[in-house]
Coordinates of C-alpha atoms in Angstrom, one line a residue:
M1 CA 107.1 116.5 -82.4
L2 CA 103.5 116.2 -83.6
S3 CA 103.4 112.6 -82.4
L4 CA 104.6 113.7 -79.0
L5 CA 101.9 116.3 -78.8
G6 CA 99.2 113.8 -79.8
Y7 CA 100.5 111.2 -77.3
G8 CA 100.6 114.0 -74.7
L9 CA 97.0 115.0 -75.3
L10 CA 95.9 111.3 -75.2
S11 CA 97.7 110.8 -71.9
L12 CA 96.2 114.0 -70.5
S13 CA 92.8 112.7 -71.3
L14 CA 93.5 109.7 -69.1
T15 CA 94.7 111.7 -66.1
R16 CA 92.2 114.6 -66.4
A17 CA 90.4 113.7 -63.2
M18 CA 93.6 114.0 -61.2
W19 CA 94.5 117.4 -62.7
A20 CA 91.4 119.2 -61.4
T21 CA 92.9 119.5 -57.8
P22 CA 96.0 117.3 -57.6
S23 CA 96.7 118.0 -54.0
E24 CA 93.2 117.1 -53.0
R25 CA 92.6 114.0 -55.1
S26 CA 94.3 110.6 -55.4
L27 CA 93.9 107.5 -57.6
A28 CA 90.8 105.7 -56.7
E29 CA 92.3 102.2 -57.3
N30 CA 95.6 102.5 -55.5
P31 CA 95.9 105.6 -53.2
H32 CA 98.4 104.0 -50.8
D33 CA 101.1 103.5 -53.5
E34 CA 100.4 107.0 -54.7
V35 CA 101.2 108.4 -51.3
L36 CA 104.4 106.4 -51.2
L37 CA 105.5 107.7 -54.6
E38 CA 104.6 111.3 -53.6
W39 CA 106.7 110.8 -50.5
F40 CA 109.7 109.8 -52.5
L41 CA 109.2 112.8 -54.8
A42 CA 109.0 115.1 -51.7
R43 CA 112.1 113.5 -50.2
T44 CA 114.1 114.0 -53.4
A45 CA 113.1 117.6 -53.7
H46 CA 114.0 118.1 -50.0
A47 CA 117.4 116.5 -50.6
V48 CA 118.0 118.6 -53.7
G49 CA 117.2 121.7 -51.6
Q50 CA 119.7 120.7 -49.0
L51 CA 122.3 119.3 -51.5
D52 CA 121.9 115.9 -49.8
F53 CA 123.3 113.1 -52.0
S54 CA 122.8 110.3 -49.4
L55 CA 121.0 107.1 -50.5
I56 CA 119.9 106.3 -46.9
T57 CA 117.1 108.6 -45.7
P58 CA 116.4 109.0 -42.0
L59 CA 113.0 110.6 -42.7
M60 CA 111.2 107.3 -42.4
N61 CA 111.9 104.4 -40.0
A62 CA 113.8 106.6 -37.6
P63 CA 116.4 106.1 -36.3
R64 CA 117.5 103.4 -38.7
G65 CA 116.3 105.0 -41.9
V66 CA 115.4 103.6 -45.3
N67 CA 117.6 102.4 -48.2
L68 CA 116.4 104.3 -51.2
M69 CA 118.2 102.1 -53.7
A70 CA 116.3 99.1 -52.3
N71 CA 113.0 100.8 -52.9
A72 CA 111.2 102.1 -56.0
S73 CA 112.2 105.6 -55.1
I74 CA 112.3 107.1 -58.7
I75 CA 115.3 109.3 -57.9
A76 CA 116.1 110.6 -61.4
P77 CA 112.5 111.6 -62.1
G78 CA 112.3 113.1 -58.7
V79 CA 115.4 115.3 -59.4
A80 CA 113.9 116.3 -62.8
V81 CA 110.7 117.6 -61.2
A82 CA 112.2 118.9 -58.0
P83 CA 111.5 122.6 -58.8
I84 CA 107.9 121.7 -59.5
T85 CA 107.7 119.8 -56.2
M86 CA 109.2 122.7 -54.3
L87 CA 106.8 125.2 -55.8
F88 CA 103.6 123.2 -56.1
G89 CA 104.0 120.1 -53.9
P90 CA 104.6 116.4 -54.6
A91 CA 101.0 115.7 -55.6
V92 CA 101.4 117.9 -58.7
S93 CA 104.7 116.3 -59.6
F94 CA 103.2 112.9 -59.2
V95 CA 100.3 113.7 -61.6
L96 CA 102.8 115.3 -64.0
L97 CA 104.9 112.2 -64.1
L98 CA 101.8 110.0 -64.3
T99 CA 100.8 111.9 -67.4
L100 CA 104.3 112.0 -69.0
G101 CA 104.9 108.2 -68.5
P102 CA 102.7 106.9 -71.3
A103 CA 103.2 109.9 -73.6
L104 CA 107.0 109.8 -73.4
T105 CA 107.1 106.0 -73.7
A106 CA 104.9 106.1 -76.8
W107 CA 107.1 108.8 -78.3
T108 CA 110.4 107.1 -77.8
T109 CA 108.9 103.8 -79.1
C110 CA 107.8 105.7 -82.2
L111 CA 111.3 107.2 -82.6
V112 CA 112.9 103.8 -82.4
L113 CA 110.4 102.2 -84.8
R114 CA 111.2 104.9 -87.4
R115 CA 114.4 103.0 -87.7
F116 CA 112.6 100.0 -89.1
V117 CA 109.7 101.4 -91.1
Y118 CA 109.3 103.8 -94.1
N119 CA 105.8 105.0 -93.2
P120 CA 105.8 107.4 -90.2
G121 CA 102.2 106.5 -89.5
A122 CA 103.3 102.9 -88.9
A123 CA 105.7 104.1 -86.2
V124 CA 103.0 106.2 -84.6
V125 CA 100.7 103.1 -84.4
G126 CA 103.5 101.2 -82.8
G127 CA 104.0 103.9 -80.2
L128 CA 100.3 103.7 -79.3
V129 CA 100.6 100.0 -78.8
F130 CA 103.3 100.2 -76.2
G131 CA 102.6 103.6 -74.7
F132 CA 98.9 103.0 -74.1
C133 CA 98.5 99.3 -73.8
P134 CA 96.5 97.7 -71.0
A135 CA 99.7 96.9 -69.1
M136 CA 100.7 100.6 -69.1
I137 CA 97.3 101.6 -67.8
A138 CA 97.4 99.0 -65.0
Q139 CA 100.8 100.1 -64.0
S140 CA 99.6 103.7 -64.1
L141 CA 97.8 103.0 -60.9
A142 CA 100.8 104.5 -59.0
H143 CA 103.7 102.4 -60.3
L144 CA 105.7 105.3 -61.8
H145 CA 108.9 103.2 -62.0
M146 CA 107.0 101.0 -64.5
T147 CA 105.1 103.7 -66.5
L148 CA 108.2 105.8 -67.0
A149 CA 109.5 103.3 -69.5
F150 CA 110.6 105.8 -72.1
L151 CA 114.3 104.7 -72.0
V152 CA 113.5 101.0 -72.6
P153 CA 113.0 101.2 -76.4
L154 CA 116.2 103.2 -76.6
I155 CA 118.2 100.7 -74.5
L156 CA 117.0 97.8 -76.6
L157 CA 117.9 99.8 -79.8
Q158 CA 121.5 100.0 -78.6
V159 CA 121.6 96.3 -78.1
Y160 CA 120.2 95.9 -81.6
E161 CA 122.9 98.3 -83.0
L162 CA 125.6 96.4 -81.1
V163 CA 124.5 93.1 -82.6
T164 CA 123.8 94.1 -86.2
S165 CA 126.1 97.0 -87.1
S166 CA 129.5 96.3 -88.7
G167 CA 131.2 99.3 -87.2
S168 CA 133.0 99.7 -83.9
P169 CA 131.0 98.4 -80.9
I170 CA 132.2 101.2 -78.8
P171 CA 129.6 103.9 -79.6
P172 CA 126.5 101.7 -79.0
A173 CA 128.2 100.3 -75.9
L174 CA 128.7 103.8 -74.5
R175 CA 125.2 104.8 -75.3
L176 CA 123.9 101.6 -73.7
A177 CA 125.9 102.4 -70.6
G178 CA 124.7 105.9 -70.3
L179 CA 121.0 104.9 -70.8
T180 CA 121.5 102.1 -68.3
V181 CA 122.9 104.5 -65.6
V182 CA 119.9 106.8 -65.9
Q183 CA 117.4 103.9 -65.9
I184 CA 118.9 102.5 -62.7
F185 CA 117.7 105.7 -61.0
I186 CA 114.3 105.5 -62.6
G187 CA 113.6 101.9 -62.0
E188 CA 115.8 98.8 -62.2
E189 CA 112.9 96.4 -62.7
W190 CA 112.6 97.5 -66.3
L191 CA 116.4 96.9 -66.8
F192 CA 115.9 93.3 -65.6
I193 CA 112.9 92.9 -67.9
A194 CA 114.8 94.4 -70.9
A195 CA 117.7 92.0 -70.3
I196 CA 115.3 89.1 -70.3
L197 CA 113.7 90.4 -73.5
A198 CA 117.1 90.9 -75.2
T199 CA 118.2 87.5 -74.2
A200 CA 115.0 85.9 -75.6
A201 CA 115.4 87.8 -78.8
L202 CA 119.1 86.8 -79.2
V203 CA 118.2 83.1 -78.6
C204 CA 115.5 83.3 -81.3
A205 CA 117.9 85.1 -83.7
A206 CA 120.6 82.5 -83.1
A207 CA 118.0 79.8 -83.9
C208 CA 117.1 81.6 -87.2
R209 CA 120.7 82.5 -88.1
P210 CA 123.1 80.0 -86.4
R211 CA 126.0 81.0 -88.7
E212 CA 126.0 84.5 -87.2
V213 CA 126.4 83.4 -83.7
P214 CA 130.3 83.6 -83.5
R215 CA 130.3 87.2 -84.9
V216 CA 127.5 88.4 -82.7
A217 CA 129.0 86.7 -79.6
G218 CA 132.3 88.5 -80.2
R219 CA 130.6 91.9 -80.5
L220 CA 128.4 91.3 -77.4
L221 CA 131.5 90.3 -75.4
K222 CA 133.3 93.4 -76.4
G223 CA 130.5 95.9 -76.3
G224 CA 128.6 94.4 -73.5
G225 CA 131.8 94.1 -71.4
L226 CA 132.6 97.8 -72.0
A227 CA 129.0 98.8 -71.1
V228 CA 129.0 96.8 -67.9
G229 CA 132.4 98.2 -66.9
V230 CA 131.3 101.8 -67.5
V231 CA 128.1 101.3 -65.5
L232 CA 130.0 99.7 -62.6
V233 CA 132.4 102.6 -62.5
V234 CA 129.7 105.2 -62.5
V235 CA 127.1 103.6 -60.2
G236 CA 129.2 100.9 -58.4
Y237 CA 128.7 102.7 -55.0
P238 CA 124.9 103.1 -55.3
L239 CA 124.6 99.4 -56.3
W240 CA 126.7 98.5 -53.3
I241 CA 124.4 100.5 -51.1
Q242 CA 121.4 98.6 -52.7
F243 CA 122.7 95.1 -52.2
A244 CA 125.0 95.3 -49.2
G245 CA 124.4 98.7 -47.5
P246 CA 122.3 99.6 -44.4
G247 CA 118.7 98.6 -45.0
S248 CA 119.5 96.4 -47.9
V249 CA 117.3 93.3 -48.5
V250 CA 117.2 90.0 -50.2
G251 CA 114.3 88.3 -51.8
S252 CA 110.8 89.6 -52.3
P253 CA 108.1 90.6 -49.9
F254 CA 105.5 88.8 -52.0
L255 CA 104.6 85.1 -51.9
F256 CA 106.5 82.9 -54.3
D257 CA 103.8 82.7 -57.0
A258 CA 101.5 85.5 -56.0
F259 CA 102.3 87.6 -59.0
S260 CA 102.2 85.1 -61.9
M261 CA 100.0 85.6 -64.9
D262 CA 96.9 83.4 -65.3
L263 CA 96.8 81.9 -68.8
K264 CA 93.2 83.0 -69.1
S265 CA 94.2 86.6 -68.7
Y266 CA 95.7 86.8 -72.2
V267 CA 92.3 86.3 -73.8
L268 CA 90.2 88.5 -71.5
P269 CA 89.8 92.3 -71.6
S270 CA 91.3 94.5 -68.8
S271 CA 88.8 96.0 -66.4
L272 CA 90.6 99.3 -67.1
Q273 CA 89.9 99.4 -70.8
R274 CA 86.9 101.0 -72.6
F275 CA 85.4 98.1 -74.4
G276 CA 84.5 94.5 -73.4
S277 CA 81.6 92.9 -71.5
A278 CA 81.2 93.6 -67.8
A279 CA 81.3 89.8 -67.2
D280 CA 84.6 89.4 -69.0
K281 CA 86.1 92.4 -67.2
A282 CA 85.0 91.0 -63.8
R283 CA 86.6 87.6 -64.7
S284 CA 89.8 89.4 -65.6
L285 CA 89.8 91.4 -62.4
S286 CA 89.3 88.1 -60.4
L287 CA 92.5 86.6 -61.7
R288 CA 95.7 86.5 -59.7
G289 CA 97.6 89.8 -59.5
G290 CA 94.6 92.1 -59.1
R291 CA 93.8 95.4 -60.7
T292 CA 97.3 96.8 -60.9
E293 CA 98.8 93.7 -62.6
Q294 CA 96.3 93.2 -65.5
N295 CA 99.4 93.3 -67.8
A296 CA 98.4 90.5 -70.2
A297 CA 94.8 91.5 -70.8
M298 CA 95.0 91.5 -74.6
G299 CA 91.7 89.9 -75.5
W300 CA 91.3 87.3 -78.3
P301 CA 90.5 89.9 -81.1
F302 CA 93.8 91.7 -80.6
L303 CA 95.7 88.4 -80.4
V304 CA 94.1 87.2 -83.7
V305 CA 95.2 90.4 -85.4
V306 CA 98.8 90.1 -84.0
G307 CA 98.9 86.4 -85.0
A308 CA 97.7 87.3 -88.6
A309 CA 100.4 89.9 -88.8
V310 CA 103.1 87.4 -87.8
V311 CA 101.9 84.9 -90.4
A312 CA 101.7 87.5 -93.1
L313 CA 105.3 88.8 -92.4
R314 CA 106.8 85.4 -91.3
R315 CA 109.6 85.7 -93.9
R316 CA 111.0 88.7 -92.2
L317 CA 113.7 87.8 -89.6
L318 CA 112.7 90.7 -87.4
V319 CA 109.1 89.5 -87.1
R320 CA 110.2 85.9 -86.4
V321 CA 112.5 87.0 -83.7
A322 CA 110.0 89.4 -82.1
A323 CA 107.3 86.7 -82.2
G324 CA 109.6 84.1 -80.7
A325 CA 110.7 86.4 -77.9
A326 CA 107.1 87.4 -77.2
L327 CA 106.2 83.7 -76.7
I328 CA 109.2 83.2 -74.4
L329 CA 108.1 86.2 -72.3
A330 CA 104.5 85.0 -72.2
V331 CA 105.7 81.6 -70.8
L332 CA 107.9 83.3 -68.3
S333 CA 105.0 85.6 -67.2
L334 CA 103.0 82.5 -66.2
G335 CA 105.4 82.0 -63.3
P336 CA 106.6 78.7 -61.8
A337 CA 103.5 76.7 -62.5
L338 CA 100.6 77.0 -64.9
L339 CA 97.4 78.5 -63.6
V340 CA 94.2 78.6 -65.6
E341 CA 91.3 80.7 -64.3
N342 CA 92.7 80.5 -60.8
K343 CA 93.0 76.7 -60.9
A344 CA 96.4 75.1 -60.5
T345 CA 97.2 72.6 -63.2
G346 CA 100.3 71.1 -61.6
V347 CA 102.3 71.8 -64.8
G348 CA 105.7 73.2 -63.9
L349 CA 107.1 76.0 -66.0
P350 CA 110.6 77.3 -66.7
W351 CA 110.4 80.2 -64.3
G352 CA 110.3 77.7 -61.5
L353 CA 114.0 76.8 -62.3
V354 CA 115.3 80.3 -61.5
A355 CA 112.6 81.9 -59.3
H356 CA 114.5 81.2 -56.1
R357 CA 117.9 82.6 -57.3
R358 CA 119.3 86.0 -56.2
V359 CA 117.8 88.9 -58.2
F360 CA 115.3 86.6 -60.0
E361 CA 113.5 86.0 -56.7
S362 CA 112.7 89.8 -56.6
A363 CA 111.1 89.8 -60.0
L364 CA 107.3 89.8 -60.6
P365 CA 106.6 87.5 -63.6
T366 CA 103.4 89.3 -64.3
R367 CA 105.4 92.3 -65.6
F368 CA 107.1 90.3 -68.3
A369 CA 103.7 90.6 -70.1
F370 CA 104.2 94.4 -70.2
A371 CA 107.3 93.9 -72.4
I372 CA 105.4 91.7 -74.8
Y373 CA 103.6 94.9 -76.0
L374 CA 106.9 96.4 -77.1
L375 CA 107.5 93.4 -79.3
I376 CA 103.9 93.6 -80.6
A377 CA 104.4 97.3 -81.3
L378 CA 107.3 96.3 -83.6
I379 CA 105.2 93.6 -85.3
L380 CA 102.2 95.8 -85.9
A381 CA 104.3 98.8 -87.0
L382 CA 105.9 96.5 -89.6
A383 CA 102.5 95.2 -90.6
V384 CA 101.1 98.7 -91.1
D385 CA 104.2 99.7 -93.0
H386 CA 103.7 96.6 -95.2
V387 CA 100.0 97.0 -96.0
T388 CA 100.2 100.7 -96.7
R389 CA 102.6 100.1 -99.6
H390 CA 99.8 98.3 -101.4
P391 CA 96.8 99.8 -103.2
P392 CA 93.7 100.7 -101.1
A393 CA 91.8 97.8 -102.4
V394 CA 94.3 95.5 -100.8
S395 CA 95.3 97.5 -97.7
V396 CA 92.0 98.8 -96.4
A397 CA 90.8 95.6 -94.8
P398 CA 94.0 94.6 -92.9
L399 CA 94.6 98.2 -91.8
T400 CA 91.1 98.5 -90.5
A401 CA 91.5 95.3 -88.6
I402 CA 94.7 96.6 -86.9
L403 CA 93.1 99.9 -86.0
V404 CA 89.9 98.3 -84.7
S405 CA 92.0 95.9 -82.6
L406 CA 93.8 98.9 -81.0
L407 CA 90.5 100.6 -80.4
L408 CA 89.2 97.5 -78.5
I409 CA 92.1 97.7 -76.0
S410 CA 91.9 101.5 -75.6
P411 CA 91.8 102.6 -71.9
L412 CA 89.3 104.3 -69.7
P413 CA 90.3 107.5 -67.9
L414 CA 91.8 106.9 -64.5
A415 CA 89.3 107.5 -61.6
A416 CA 90.1 109.8 -58.7
V417 CA 88.7 110.2 -55.2
E418 CA 88.8 113.1 -52.7
E419 CA 91.6 112.8 -50.0
T420 CA 91.0 113.2 -46.3
P421 CA 92.1 116.7 -45.3
V422 CA 95.4 117.0 -43.5
P423 CA 95.1 118.3 -39.9
S424 CA 96.0 122.0 -39.9
Y425 CA 98.7 121.4 -37.2
F426 CA 101.0 119.9 -39.8
E427 CA 100.7 122.9 -42.1
E428 CA 101.1 125.6 -39.4
A429 CA 101.9 125.0 -35.8
V430 CA 104.3 122.1 -36.4
R431 CA 106.9 124.7 -37.5
R432 CA 106.7 126.4 -34.1
D433 CA 106.6 123.3 -32.0
V434 CA 108.9 120.7 -33.6
P435 CA 112.6 121.4 -34.1
E436 CA 113.8 120.7 -37.6
D437 CA 115.3 117.2 -38.2
S438 CA 114.0 116.0 -34.8
T439 CA 112.2 112.6 -34.5
V440 CA 108.5 112.5 -34.0
L441 CA 106.4 109.5 -33.0
V442 CA 103.3 110.0 -35.1
V443 CA 100.3 108.0 -34.1
P444 CA 98.6 106.1 -35.8
V445 CA 102.0 104.8 -36.7
P446 CA 102.3 104.8 -40.6
T447 CA 102.2 101.4 -42.3
P448 CA 101.4 100.2 -45.8
Q449 CA 97.8 100.0 -44.8
N450 CA 97.7 103.4 -43.1
V451 CA 99.7 106.0 -45.1
E452 CA 97.9 109.2 -43.9
P453 CA 100.7 110.1 -41.4
M454 CA 103.1 110.2 -44.4
R455 CA 100.8 112.8 -46.0
W456 CA 100.9 114.7 -42.7
Q457 CA 104.7 114.6 -42.8
M458 CA 104.8 115.9 -46.3
A459 CA 102.4 118.7 -45.4
A460 CA 105.0 119.7 -42.7
G461 CA 107.7 119.9 -45.4
L462 CA 109.4 116.8 -44.1
R463 CA 110.4 118.9 -41.2
F464 CA 110.7 115.9 -38.9
R465 CA 111.8 112.3 -39.0
M466 CA 109.1 109.7 -38.4
V467 CA 108.9 106.3 -36.7
G468 CA 107.6 103.6 -39.1
G469 CA 106.4 104.3 -42.6
F470 CA 105.6 102.5 -45.9
Y471 CA 108.9 101.1 -47.3
L472 CA 110.7 98.0 -48.2
G473 CA 113.1 97.0 -45.5
P474 CA 115.0 94.0 -44.0
G475 CA 113.3 91.5 -41.7
P476 CA 114.9 88.4 -40.2
D477 CA 117.9 87.3 -42.3
R478 CA 117.6 90.5 -44.4
R479 CA 114.5 89.1 -46.1
A480 CA 112.5 91.8 -47.8
F481 CA 109.3 93.0 -45.9
F482 CA 107.1 96.0 -46.2
T483 CA 107.7 98.0 -43.1
P484 CA 109.1 95.3 -40.8
V485 CA 108.1 96.1 -37.2
N486 CA 110.9 95.7 -34.7
R487 CA 109.7 97.4 -31.5
N488 CA 106.9 96.1 -29.2
T489 CA 105.3 99.6 -28.6
Q490 CA 105.2 100.2 -32.4
S491 CA 103.4 96.9 -32.8
T492 CA 101.0 97.7 -30.0
L493 CA 100.1 101.1 -31.4
I494 CA 99.4 99.5 -34.8
K495 CA 97.2 96.8 -33.3
I496 CA 95.2 99.4 -31.3
H497 CA 94.6 101.4 -34.4
Q498 CA 93.4 98.3 -36.1
G499 CA 90.9 97.6 -33.4
D500 CA 92.6 95.3 -30.9
P501 CA 92.3 96.1 -27.2
Y502 CA 95.4 97.7 -25.7
P503 CA 97.3 95.8 -23.0
P504 CA 97.1 96.5 -19.3
L505 CA 99.3 99.4 -18.3
D506 CA 101.3 97.4 -15.8
P507 CA 104.9 98.2 -14.8
A508 CA 106.3 95.8 -17.4
T509 CA 104.3 97.5 -20.2
R510 CA 105.4 100.9 -19.1
A511 CA 109.0 99.9 -18.9
D512 CA 108.9 98.3 -22.3
A513 CA 107.3 101.5 -23.8
A514 CA 109.8 103.7 -22.0
A515 CA 112.7 101.6 -23.5
D516 CA 111.1 102.0 -27.0
I517 CA 110.6 105.7 -26.6
G518 CA 114.2 106.0 -25.4
Y519 CA 115.3 104.1 -28.5
W520 CA 113.4 106.4 -30.9
N521 CA 114.2 109.5 -28.8
P522 CA 111.3 111.6 -30.1
S523 CA 111.0 115.3 -29.4
H524 CA 107.2 114.9 -29.6
V525 CA 104.4 112.3 -29.8
I526 CA 101.6 113.5 -32.0
L527 CA 98.2 111.7 -32.1
G528 CA 96.2 112.4 -35.2
P529 CA 92.7 111.4 -36.3
S530 CA 92.0 107.7 -36.0
P531 CA 88.8 105.6 -35.6
K532 CA 90.4 104.4 -32.4
Q533 CA 91.7 107.7 -31.2
A534 CA 90.1 107.4 -27.7
E535 CA 91.9 104.0 -27.1
L536 CA 95.2 105.4 -28.5
L537 CA 94.8 108.5 -26.2
A538 CA 94.2 106.3 -23.1
Y539 CA 97.2 104.1 -23.9
L540 CA 99.7 107.0 -24.7
T541 CA 98.5 109.0 -21.7
G542 CA 99.2 106.0 -19.5
V543 CA 102.6 105.3 -21.0
I544 CA 103.8 109.0 -21.1
G545 CA 102.3 109.8 -17.7
R546 CA 100.4 113.0 -18.5
P547 CA 97.7 114.2 -20.9
P548 CA 98.5 115.9 -24.2
R549 CA 97.5 119.4 -25.4
E550 CA 95.2 119.9 -28.4
S551 CA 96.4 121.9 -31.4
G552 CA 95.2 122.1 -34.9
G553 CA 93.2 118.9 -35.0
V554 CA 95.8 116.7 -33.2
L555 CA 97.0 115.9 -29.7
V556 CA 100.6 116.7 -28.8
W557 CA 103.0 115.5 -26.1
A558 CA 106.2 117.5 -26.0
L559 CA 108.8 115.2 -24.5
R560 CA 111.8 117.5 -24.6

């Protein structure tokens, strides 16, 4: 427990700027994704309060709703912190989970590594590697489904037990199934990455010990089959909702190779870590993926130390397998074609063979680099364990090199900025004006680029359903898009907010708007603060046919 306390204090030091006033501050680097995650936490707490177990929510994208299984909706963590969300608000729950993610991940990594080392300190070092690596800090910029990775080491341990133990495969298979079920409701992306990691490790192990393949294959078929069967029985319906239910999607909303690692990124420092030259950090930040995907930023000193550890421990099967799997993941992280400092080389890579296949097309190759740190955690824990068995005259130099390399990749605290105040209407008058569970057309219409209306809806306690939002939904042919727009008036309102002139209010425009309003059937139209509020007011007044009333910093039309 001391290790958990230490990891917790370290994680708290990273998020301390957010804890000052959680409901008034947001992450400086990625506030939009933070609002999305806070919205999912608010929705889960709202559902818990109403004993609502549905996986399609009508609170966004009314009247169609949003498929929660097709989005990174962190349902299980949301349920766990629902009492906190109800009492203190989703912003507090978000910061709590943001703090717990690295600490819990480091702790479970430490617990698993104790299985492989004698020295507890070696396991603590391994926990630091995975729990506070540059990839963890980059993903901490509001990707809670990635930072809450504390089950991943435990899942992989069950695979290891299934492969290596001589007893019945049933116990590890059942543990694997249980952990998998929970992880599905935290974030399925880590399950996919863990499956790739496990497959890479098994391939490397088979190359090192080919005679063991028949025995291992038999245990994998029995145990793996049992685990898959249990998972499908328990969560078959939620998975059906995800892949075939209303609002389900196929593919990825991102460009084919937009989130592939640049080879150069492995030898540069992250812009989010404490040490490194400003020039190198700027180069790292300029590479594909941006600030939130600096997952491979290891820097050459750290790579040299890891390489030296692999060479020193090369006789150990576990080290050879971990190193081989890390190399495989590194190649996969580079995506379909090799890119070096933002320059295409024309060299095709293995990921290009599977990138267009179902499920694989939704993966972001950059995040395979995150899993490499788990393998490095194992290698460095074994290295620390090895050197500390020798006299100080022999162990001091390599141990110092390992600790200094970790210090070089240590992170900076996360920066925070003040949020724009929510109009008082949504905290007070909305409860008198708007019937519960009615639909409201909030303008500006919420989009991924404009998430303020989602904050207003949360301030109202999710009292009303909202047109639009920030979510992953189906576009043409069910292809995945962020907030696909399917009504002309919705598109027009978005364009006006972005600065385009509004169209002439001729009979055709009025009829089109009337049809869209009839489709949404809102009880109210609420116009909040916007740089283009005057233009939006003129357009909405012309469409609705009468002026609004002012209340609590917004303009309100009551339609029924």
